[in-house]
Coordinates of C-alpha atoms and ligand atoms in Angstrom, one line a residue:
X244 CA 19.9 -102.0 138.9
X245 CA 17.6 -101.3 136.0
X246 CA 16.9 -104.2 133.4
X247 CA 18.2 -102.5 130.8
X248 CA 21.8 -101.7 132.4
X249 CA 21.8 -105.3 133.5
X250 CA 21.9 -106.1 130.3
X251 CA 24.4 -103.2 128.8
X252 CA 26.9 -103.9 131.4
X253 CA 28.8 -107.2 130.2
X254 CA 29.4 -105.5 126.6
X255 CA 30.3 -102.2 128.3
X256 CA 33.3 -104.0 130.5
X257 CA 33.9 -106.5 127.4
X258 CA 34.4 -103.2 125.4
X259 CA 37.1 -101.6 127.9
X260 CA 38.6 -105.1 128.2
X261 CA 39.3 -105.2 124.5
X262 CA 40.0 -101.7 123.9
X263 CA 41.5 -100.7 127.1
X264 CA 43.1 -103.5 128.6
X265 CA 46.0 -101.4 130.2
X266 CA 43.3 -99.5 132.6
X267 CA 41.5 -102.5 133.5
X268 CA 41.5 -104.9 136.7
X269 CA 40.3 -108.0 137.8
X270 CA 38.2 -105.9 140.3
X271 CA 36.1 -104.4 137.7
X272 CA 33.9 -107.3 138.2
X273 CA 33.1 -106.1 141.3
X274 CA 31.9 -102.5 140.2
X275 CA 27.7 -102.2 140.9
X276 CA 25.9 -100.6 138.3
X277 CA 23.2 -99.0 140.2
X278 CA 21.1 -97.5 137.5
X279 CA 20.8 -95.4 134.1
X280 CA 19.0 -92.0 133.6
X281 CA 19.3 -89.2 131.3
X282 CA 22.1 -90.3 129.6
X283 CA 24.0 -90.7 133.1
X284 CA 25.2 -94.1 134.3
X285 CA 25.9 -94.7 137.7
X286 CA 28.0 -97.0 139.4
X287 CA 29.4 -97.7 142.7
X288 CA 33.3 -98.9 143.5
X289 CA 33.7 -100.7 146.5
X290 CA 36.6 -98.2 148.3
X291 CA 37.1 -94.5 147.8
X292 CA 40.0 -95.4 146.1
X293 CA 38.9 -97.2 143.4
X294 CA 36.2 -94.8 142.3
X295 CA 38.7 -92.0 142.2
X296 CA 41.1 -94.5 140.2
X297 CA 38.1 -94.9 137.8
X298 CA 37.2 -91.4 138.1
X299 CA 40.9 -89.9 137.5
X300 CA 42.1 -92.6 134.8
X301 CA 38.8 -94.3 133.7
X302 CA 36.0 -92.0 132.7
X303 CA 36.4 -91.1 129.5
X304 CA 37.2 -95.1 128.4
X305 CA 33.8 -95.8 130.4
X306 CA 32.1 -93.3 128.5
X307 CA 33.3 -94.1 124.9
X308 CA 32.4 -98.0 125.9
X309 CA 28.7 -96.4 127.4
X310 CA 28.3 -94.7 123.9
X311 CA 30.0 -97.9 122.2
X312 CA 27.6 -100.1 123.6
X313 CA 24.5 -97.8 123.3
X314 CA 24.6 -96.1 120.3
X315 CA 23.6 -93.0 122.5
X316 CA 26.1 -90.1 124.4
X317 CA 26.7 -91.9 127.8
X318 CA 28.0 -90.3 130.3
X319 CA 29.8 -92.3 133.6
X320 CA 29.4 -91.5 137.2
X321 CA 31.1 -93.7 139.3
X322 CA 30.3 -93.5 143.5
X323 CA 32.2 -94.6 146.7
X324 CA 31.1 -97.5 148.8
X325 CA 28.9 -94.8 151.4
X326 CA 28.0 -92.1 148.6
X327 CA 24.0 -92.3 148.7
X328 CA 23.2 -90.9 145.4
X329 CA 24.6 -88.5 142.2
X330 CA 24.1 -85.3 145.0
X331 CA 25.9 -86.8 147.7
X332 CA 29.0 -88.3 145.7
X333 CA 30.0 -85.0 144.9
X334 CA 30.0 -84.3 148.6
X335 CA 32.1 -87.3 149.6
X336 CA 34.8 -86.9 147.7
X337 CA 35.0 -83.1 148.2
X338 CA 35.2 -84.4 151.5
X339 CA 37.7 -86.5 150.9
X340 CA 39.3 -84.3 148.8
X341 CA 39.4 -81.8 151.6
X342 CA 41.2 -84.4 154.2
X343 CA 43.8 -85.3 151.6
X344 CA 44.6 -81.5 150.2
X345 CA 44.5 -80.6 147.0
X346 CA 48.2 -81.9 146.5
X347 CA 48.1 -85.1 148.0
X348 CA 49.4 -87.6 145.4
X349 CA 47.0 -89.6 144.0
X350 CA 46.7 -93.2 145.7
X351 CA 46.6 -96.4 143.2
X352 CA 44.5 -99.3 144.2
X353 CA 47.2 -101.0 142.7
X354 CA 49.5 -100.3 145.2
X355 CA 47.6 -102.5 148.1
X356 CA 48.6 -104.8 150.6
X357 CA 47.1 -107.7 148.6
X358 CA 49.3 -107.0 145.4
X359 CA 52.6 -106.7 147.4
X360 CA 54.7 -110.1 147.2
X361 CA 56.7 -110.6 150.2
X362 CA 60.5 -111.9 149.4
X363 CA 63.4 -112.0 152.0
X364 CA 64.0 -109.1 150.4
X365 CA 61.1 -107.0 151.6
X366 CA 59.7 -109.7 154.7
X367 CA 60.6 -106.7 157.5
X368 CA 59.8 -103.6 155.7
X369 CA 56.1 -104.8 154.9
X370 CA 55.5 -106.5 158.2
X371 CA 56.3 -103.3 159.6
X372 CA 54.0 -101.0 156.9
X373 CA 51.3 -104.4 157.9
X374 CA 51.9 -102.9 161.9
X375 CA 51.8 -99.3 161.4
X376 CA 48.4 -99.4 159.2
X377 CA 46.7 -101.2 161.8
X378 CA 47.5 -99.0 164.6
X379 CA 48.8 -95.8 163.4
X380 CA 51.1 -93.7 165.6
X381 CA 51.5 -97.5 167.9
X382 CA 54.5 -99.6 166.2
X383 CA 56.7 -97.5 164.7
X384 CA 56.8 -94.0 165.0
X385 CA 58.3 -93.0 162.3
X386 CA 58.8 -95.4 160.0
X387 CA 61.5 -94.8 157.6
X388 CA 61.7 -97.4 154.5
X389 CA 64.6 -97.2 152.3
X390 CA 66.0 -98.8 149.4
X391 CA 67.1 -98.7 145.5
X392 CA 64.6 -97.1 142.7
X393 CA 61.7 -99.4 142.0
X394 CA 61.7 -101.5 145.0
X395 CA 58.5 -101.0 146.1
X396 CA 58.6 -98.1 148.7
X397 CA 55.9 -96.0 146.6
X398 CA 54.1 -99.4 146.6
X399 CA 54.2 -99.7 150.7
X400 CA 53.8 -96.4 151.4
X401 CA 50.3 -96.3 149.7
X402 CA 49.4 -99.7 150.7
X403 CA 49.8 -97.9 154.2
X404 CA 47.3 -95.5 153.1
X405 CA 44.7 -97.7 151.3
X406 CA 44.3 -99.8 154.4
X407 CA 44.0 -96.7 157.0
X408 CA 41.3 -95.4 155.2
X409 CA 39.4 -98.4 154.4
X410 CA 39.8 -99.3 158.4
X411 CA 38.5 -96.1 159.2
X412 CA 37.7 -93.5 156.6
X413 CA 37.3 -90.7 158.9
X414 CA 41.3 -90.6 159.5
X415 CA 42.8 -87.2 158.4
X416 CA 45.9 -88.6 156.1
X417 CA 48.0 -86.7 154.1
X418 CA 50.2 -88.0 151.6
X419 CA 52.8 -86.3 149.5
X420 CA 56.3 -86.1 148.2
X421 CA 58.7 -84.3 149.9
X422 CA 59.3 -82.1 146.9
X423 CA 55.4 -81.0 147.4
X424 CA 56.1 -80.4 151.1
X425 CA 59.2 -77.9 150.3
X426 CA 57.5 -76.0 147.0
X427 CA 53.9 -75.8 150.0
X428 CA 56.8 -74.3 152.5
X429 CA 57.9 -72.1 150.3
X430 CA 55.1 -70.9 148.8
X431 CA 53.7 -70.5 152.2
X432 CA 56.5 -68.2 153.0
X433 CA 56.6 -65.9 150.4
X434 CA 52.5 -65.6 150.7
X435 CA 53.1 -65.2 154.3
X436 CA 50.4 -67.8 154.9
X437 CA 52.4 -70.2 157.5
X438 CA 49.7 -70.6 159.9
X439 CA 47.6 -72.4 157.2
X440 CA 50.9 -74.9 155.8
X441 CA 51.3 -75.7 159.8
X442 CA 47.3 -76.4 159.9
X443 CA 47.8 -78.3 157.0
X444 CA 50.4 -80.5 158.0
X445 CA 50.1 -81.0 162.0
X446 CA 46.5 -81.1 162.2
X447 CA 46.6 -84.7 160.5
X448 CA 46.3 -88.3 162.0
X449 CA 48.8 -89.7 159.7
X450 CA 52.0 -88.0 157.6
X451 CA 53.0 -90.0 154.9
X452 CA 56.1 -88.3 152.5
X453 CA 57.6 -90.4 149.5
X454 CA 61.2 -89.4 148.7
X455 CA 62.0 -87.7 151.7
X456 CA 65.9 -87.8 150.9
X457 CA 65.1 -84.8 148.9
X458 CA 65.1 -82.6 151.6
X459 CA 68.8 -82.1 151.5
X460 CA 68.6 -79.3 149.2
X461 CA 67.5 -76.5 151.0
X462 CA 68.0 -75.7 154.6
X463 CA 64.9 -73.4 155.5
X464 CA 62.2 -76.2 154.4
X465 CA 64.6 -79.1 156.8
X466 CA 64.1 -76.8 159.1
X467 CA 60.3 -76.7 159.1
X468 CA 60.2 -80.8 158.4
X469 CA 61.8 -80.8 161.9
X470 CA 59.2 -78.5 163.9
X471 CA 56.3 -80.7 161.6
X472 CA 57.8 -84.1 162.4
X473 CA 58.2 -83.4 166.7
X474 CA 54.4 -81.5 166.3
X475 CA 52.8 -84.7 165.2
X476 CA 55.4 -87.1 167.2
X477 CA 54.6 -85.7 170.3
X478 CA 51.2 -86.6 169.8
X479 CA 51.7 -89.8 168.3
X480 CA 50.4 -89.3 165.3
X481 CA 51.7 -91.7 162.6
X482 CA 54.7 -90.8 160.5
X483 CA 56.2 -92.5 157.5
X484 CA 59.1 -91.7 155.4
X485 CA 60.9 -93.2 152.5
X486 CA 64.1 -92.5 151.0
X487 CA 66.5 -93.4 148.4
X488 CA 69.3 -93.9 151.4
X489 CA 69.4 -94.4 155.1
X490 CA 68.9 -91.6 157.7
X491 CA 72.7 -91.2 158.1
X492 CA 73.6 -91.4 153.7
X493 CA 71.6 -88.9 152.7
X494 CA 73.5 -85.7 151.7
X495 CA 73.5 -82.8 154.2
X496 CA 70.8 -83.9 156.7
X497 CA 70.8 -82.3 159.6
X498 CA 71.9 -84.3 162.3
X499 CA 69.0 -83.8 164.7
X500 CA 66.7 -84.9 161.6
X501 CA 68.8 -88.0 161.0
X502 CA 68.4 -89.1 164.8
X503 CA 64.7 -88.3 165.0
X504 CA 64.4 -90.6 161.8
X505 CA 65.9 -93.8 163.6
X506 CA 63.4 -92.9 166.9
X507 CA 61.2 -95.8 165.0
X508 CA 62.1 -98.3 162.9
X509 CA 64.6 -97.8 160.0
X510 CA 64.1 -100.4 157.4
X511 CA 65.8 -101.5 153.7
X512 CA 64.1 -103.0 151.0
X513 CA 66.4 -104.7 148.8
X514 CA 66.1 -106.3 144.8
X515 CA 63.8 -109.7 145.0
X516 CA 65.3 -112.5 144.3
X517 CA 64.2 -114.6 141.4
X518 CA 61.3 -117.0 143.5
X519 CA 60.1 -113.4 144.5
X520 CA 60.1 -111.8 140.8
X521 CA 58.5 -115.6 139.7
X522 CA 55.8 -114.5 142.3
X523 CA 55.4 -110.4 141.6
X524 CA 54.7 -111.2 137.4
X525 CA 52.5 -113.6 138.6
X526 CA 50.9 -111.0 140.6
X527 CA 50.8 -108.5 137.7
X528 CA 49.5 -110.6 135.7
X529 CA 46.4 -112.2 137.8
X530 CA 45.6 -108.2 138.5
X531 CA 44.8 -107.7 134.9
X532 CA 43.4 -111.0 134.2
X533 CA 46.1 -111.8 131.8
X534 CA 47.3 -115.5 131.6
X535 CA 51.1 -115.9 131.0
X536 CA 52.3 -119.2 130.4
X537 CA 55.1 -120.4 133.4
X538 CA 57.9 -120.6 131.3
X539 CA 57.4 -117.1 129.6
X540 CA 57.0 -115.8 133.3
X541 CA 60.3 -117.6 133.8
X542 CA 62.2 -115.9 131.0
X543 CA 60.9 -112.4 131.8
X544 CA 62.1 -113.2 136.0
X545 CA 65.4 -114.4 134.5
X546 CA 66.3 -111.3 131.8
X547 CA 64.8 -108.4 134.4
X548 CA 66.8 -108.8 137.9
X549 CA 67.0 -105.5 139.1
X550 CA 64.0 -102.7 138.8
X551 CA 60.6 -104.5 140.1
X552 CA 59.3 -101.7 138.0
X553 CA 60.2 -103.1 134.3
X554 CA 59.0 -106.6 135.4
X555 CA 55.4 -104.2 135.4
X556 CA 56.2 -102.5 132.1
X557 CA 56.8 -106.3 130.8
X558 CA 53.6 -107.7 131.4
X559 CA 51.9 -104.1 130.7
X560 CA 53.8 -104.3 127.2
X561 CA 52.9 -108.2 126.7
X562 CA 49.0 -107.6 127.3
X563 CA 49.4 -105.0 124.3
X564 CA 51.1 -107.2 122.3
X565 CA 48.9 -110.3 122.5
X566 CA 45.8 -108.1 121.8
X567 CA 47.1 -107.0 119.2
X568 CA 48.4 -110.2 116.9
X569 CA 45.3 -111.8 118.6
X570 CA 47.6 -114.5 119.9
X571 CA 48.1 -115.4 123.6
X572 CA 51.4 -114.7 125.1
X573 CA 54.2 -116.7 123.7
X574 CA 58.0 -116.8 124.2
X575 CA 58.3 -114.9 120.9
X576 CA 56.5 -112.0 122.4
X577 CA 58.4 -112.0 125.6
X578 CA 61.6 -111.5 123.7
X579 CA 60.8 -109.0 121.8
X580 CA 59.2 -106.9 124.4
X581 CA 62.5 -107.3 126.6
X582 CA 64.7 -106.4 123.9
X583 CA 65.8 -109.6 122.8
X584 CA 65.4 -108.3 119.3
X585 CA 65.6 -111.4 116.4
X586 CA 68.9 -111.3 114.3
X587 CA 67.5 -109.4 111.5
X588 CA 66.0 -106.8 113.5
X589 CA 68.5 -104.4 111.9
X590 CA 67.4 -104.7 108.7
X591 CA 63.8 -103.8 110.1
X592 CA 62.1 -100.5 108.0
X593 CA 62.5 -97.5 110.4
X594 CA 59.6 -95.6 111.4
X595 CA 60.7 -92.8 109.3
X596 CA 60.7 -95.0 105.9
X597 CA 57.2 -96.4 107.0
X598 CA 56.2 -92.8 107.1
X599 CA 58.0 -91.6 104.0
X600 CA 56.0 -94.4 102.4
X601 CA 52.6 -93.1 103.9
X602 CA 53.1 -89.2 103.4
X603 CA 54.7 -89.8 99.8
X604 CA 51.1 -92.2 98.8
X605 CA 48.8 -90.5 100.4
X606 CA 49.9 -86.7 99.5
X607 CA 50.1 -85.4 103.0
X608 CA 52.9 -83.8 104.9
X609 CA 54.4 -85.2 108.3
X610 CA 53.5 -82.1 110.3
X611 CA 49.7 -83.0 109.0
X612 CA 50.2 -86.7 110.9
X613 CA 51.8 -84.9 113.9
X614 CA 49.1 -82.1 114.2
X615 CA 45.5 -82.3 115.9
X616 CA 43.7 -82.4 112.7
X617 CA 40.9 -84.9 112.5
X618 CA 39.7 -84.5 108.9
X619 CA 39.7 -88.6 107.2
X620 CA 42.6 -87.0 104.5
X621 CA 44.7 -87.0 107.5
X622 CA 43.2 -89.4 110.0
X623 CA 43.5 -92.5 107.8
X624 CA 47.2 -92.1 106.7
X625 CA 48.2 -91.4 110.2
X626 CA 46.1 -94.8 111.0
X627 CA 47.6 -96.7 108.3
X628 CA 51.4 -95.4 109.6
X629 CA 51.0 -96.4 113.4
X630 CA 49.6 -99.5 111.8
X631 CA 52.4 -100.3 110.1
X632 CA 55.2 -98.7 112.3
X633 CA 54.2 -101.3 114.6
X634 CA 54.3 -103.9 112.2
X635 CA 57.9 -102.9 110.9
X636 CA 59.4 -101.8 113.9
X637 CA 60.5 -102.6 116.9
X638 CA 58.9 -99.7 119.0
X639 CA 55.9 -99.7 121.8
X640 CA 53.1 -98.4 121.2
X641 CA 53.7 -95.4 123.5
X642 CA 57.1 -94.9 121.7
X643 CA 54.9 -94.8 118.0
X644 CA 52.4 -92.3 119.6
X645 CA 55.3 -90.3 120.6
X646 CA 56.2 -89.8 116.7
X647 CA 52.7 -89.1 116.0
X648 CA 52.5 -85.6 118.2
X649 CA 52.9 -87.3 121.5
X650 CA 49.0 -89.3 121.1
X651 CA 49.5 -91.9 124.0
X652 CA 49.3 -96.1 123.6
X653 CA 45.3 -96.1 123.5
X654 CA 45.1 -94.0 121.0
X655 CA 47.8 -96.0 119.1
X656 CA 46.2 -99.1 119.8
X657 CA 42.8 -97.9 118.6
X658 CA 44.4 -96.8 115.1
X659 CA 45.6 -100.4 115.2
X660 CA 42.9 -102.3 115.4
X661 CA 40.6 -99.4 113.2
X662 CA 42.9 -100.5 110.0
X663 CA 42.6 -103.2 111.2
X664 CA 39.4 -104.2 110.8
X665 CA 38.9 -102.1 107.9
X666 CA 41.4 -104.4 105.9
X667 CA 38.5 -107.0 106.7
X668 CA 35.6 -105.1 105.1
X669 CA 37.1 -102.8 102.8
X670 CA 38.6 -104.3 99.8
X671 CA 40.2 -101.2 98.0
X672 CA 41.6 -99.8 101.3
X673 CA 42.9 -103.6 101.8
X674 CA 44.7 -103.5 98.8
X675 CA 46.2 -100.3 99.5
X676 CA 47.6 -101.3 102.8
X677 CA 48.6 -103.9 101.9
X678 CA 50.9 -102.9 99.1
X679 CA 52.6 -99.9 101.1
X680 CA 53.4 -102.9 103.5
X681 CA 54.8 -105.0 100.6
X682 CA 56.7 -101.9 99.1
X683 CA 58.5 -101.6 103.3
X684 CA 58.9 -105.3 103.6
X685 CA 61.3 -104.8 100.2
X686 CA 62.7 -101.3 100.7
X687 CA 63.3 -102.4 104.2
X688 CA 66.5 -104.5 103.7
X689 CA 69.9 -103.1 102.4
X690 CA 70.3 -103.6 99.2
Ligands
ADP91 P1 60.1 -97.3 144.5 O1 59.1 -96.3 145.1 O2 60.8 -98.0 145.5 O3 60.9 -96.7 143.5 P2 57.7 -98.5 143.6 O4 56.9 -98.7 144.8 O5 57.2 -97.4 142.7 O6 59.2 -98.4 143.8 O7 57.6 -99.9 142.8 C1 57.8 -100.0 141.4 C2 56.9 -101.0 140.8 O8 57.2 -102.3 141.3 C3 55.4 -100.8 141.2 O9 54.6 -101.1 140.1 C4 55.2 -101.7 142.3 O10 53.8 -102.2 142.3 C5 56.1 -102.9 141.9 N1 56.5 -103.6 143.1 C6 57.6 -103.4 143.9 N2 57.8 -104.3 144.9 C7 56.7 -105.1 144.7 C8 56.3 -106.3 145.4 N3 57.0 -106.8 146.4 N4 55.2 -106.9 145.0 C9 54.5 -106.5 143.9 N5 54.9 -105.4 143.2 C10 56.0 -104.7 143.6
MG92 MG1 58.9 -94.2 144.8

């Protein structure tokens, strides 16, 4: 790497760490610059899965922190562990591309064997996903996982994939939902363009479809599953299902489906116990190098004891917060981002009187705030609002941007922290803030 990235890159990943924090992971430390020319700065992930993570959710935040950093237009390319140079990147991941079609779902490096927690609730389902990565088509042909809504199937079924193709990247895998499989079949039909949907689906080393119980709903496309599914059993290539219910549960299967789905292993994964949620926020949290003190960890495993996926949203919605009162995580926080609202939460301003207040000061119509416009007269007061609906409300930052014309968190988060620090340098603008948040902290409460 060049001198002068060396030096750029600590600010660039401090900026993105700050600004953000929701896309970042403790494995950013491991990213390579290689070099920077022409405006272009290259770095190299160390899986094909993490740079099209940081390709697909990360380039423009790489870029703005590039530019941040630099002063200069910065643009990010970001390469695989075996992509030579700029040229051949492009190659790989067409490549890549190519083996895991067009509308594959997209594979997060989140989802990996490392970050899964085992519990007694999930101890057979992963040991099994464990066997069947390391010798597809071998252990469990299929395997079927099953189990309530945010239990972690998505989580195995891609931790399946991530370790196949680190083990050996040449493997063809395809990976897709099952309502992706019936719109291909039936897009297929009506094109009359079978032979390429069979190509596409038998000609792989690994099948892998998420939601499978979804198949009920139209007969033709079960039909088809069944010829794919004996096409690749036969010649042991790997299959793995999920499903919201067992083989014999789900609605209107066809019997000869639901006996070919027990040949391998049928397994349930069921709601973790509290040890096991303890564990998973403690997982959550080490992946975005967020400390949470033990007894606000305990509080969040205690209130959330169903959905492994809110546990997530907790921490996600903590790391938000603490950036944004510049505090670390307390118990306060926790309770307010579980819903434990304090007892006068009712008498809390609404977002529509924090906006009344901002459209009535500032002369500007709601519709202005909502719509694309980026001139300051409307920029600033829809700053100063998200600003203030999130000191007045209860809502998350993605629930704010939602008001504000559907913007998402980020860009809530960066109107946050512009006013900010204007309110630091700018004395007038201080003063005006401040007394449209006096005015709500009065109006606010019933007379
Ligand atoms: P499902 O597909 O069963 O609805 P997901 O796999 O999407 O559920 O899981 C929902 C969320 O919970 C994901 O963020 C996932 O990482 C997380 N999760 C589920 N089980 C575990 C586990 N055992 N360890 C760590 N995270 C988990
Ligand atoms: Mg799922």
């Amino acid at each position: 790497m060049n001198e002068a990235l060396e030096r750029l890159w600590p600010d660039i990943l401090a900026h993105l760490r700050t600004y953000h924090p929701a896309v970042c992971r403790q494995w950013f430390e491991h990213i390579q610059p290689l070099s920077i020319q022409g405006g272009v700065i290259s770095a190299r992930a160390h899986s094909p899965v993490h740079r099209d993570y940081l390709q697909r959710q990360c380039l423009q935040f790489f870029n703005e922190a590039g530019q941040a950093v630099t002063g200069r237009l910065i643009s990010f390319r970001f390469l695989g562990p075996n992509d030579k140079d700029a040229r051949d990147a492009g190659a790989e991941s067409e490549r890549l591309q190519d083996l895991r079609q067009a509308d594959a779902l997209v594979i997060n490096p989140d989802y990996c064997f490392d970050n899964f927690v085992i519990g007694e609730n999930n101890r057979l389902a992963h040991a099994a996903s464990l066997g069947v990565a390391d010798q597809p088509g071998r252990m469990y042909n299929p395997l079927f996982i099953h189990g309530g809504v945010g239990l972690g199937k998505t989580h195995l079924l891609q931790a399946i994939c991530v370790k196949i193709l680190q083990q050996s990247p040449s493997s063809v895998l395809y990976y897709i939902s099952c309502d992706s499989f019936m719109n291909q079949f039936f897009d297929a039909v009506q094109a009359g363009t079978m032979a390429d949907f069979r190509h596409k689906f038998r000609d792989v080393d690994v099948l892998i479809v998420d939601d499978i119980h979804f198949l009920t709903k139209r007969d033709r496309s079960q039909e088809e599953f069944f010829h794919t599914f004996n096409a690749l059993h036969q010649i042991n290539k790997q299959i793995v299902l999920s499903s919201d219910a067992n083989p014999e549960e789900i609605p209107h299967l066809e019997a000869r489906l639901v006996s070919r789905f027990r040949w391998g292993l049928v397994t349930e994964v069921l709601p973790p116990g509290y040890e096991t949620r303890v564990s998973i926020l403690q997982r959550k949290a080490a992946m975005r190098s967020l400390s949470i003190p033990d007894d606000v960890i305990g509080y969040l495993a205690t209130r959330i004891d169903t959905n492994i996926r809110e546990l997530e949203g907790a921490v996600v919605k903590l790391q938000a917060q603490s950036l944004l009162d510049k505090q670390p995580i307390d118990m306060r926080m926790a309770q307010l981002a579980v819903g434990d609202r304090p007892d006068h939460a009712g008498q809390k301003p609404t977002i529509h009187t924090v906006i009344t207040a901002v459209t009535e000061f500032y002369g500007v119509r709601l519709t202005d705030l909502q719509s694309e416009r980026r001139h300051r007269s409307i920029t600033i007061p829809r700053q100063i609002s998200m600003y203030l609906a999130r000191l007045h409300t209860c809502l998350s930052l993605e629930e704010i941007g939602g008001y504000f014309g559907g913007r998402d968190h980020t860009t809530v988060m960066h109107a946050i922290k512009t006013v900010d620090n204007r309110r630091k340098t700018d004395q007038e603008f201080d003063v005006v803030v401040g007394s449209l948040h006096e005015k709500l902290v009065h109006n606010g409460r019933p007379a």
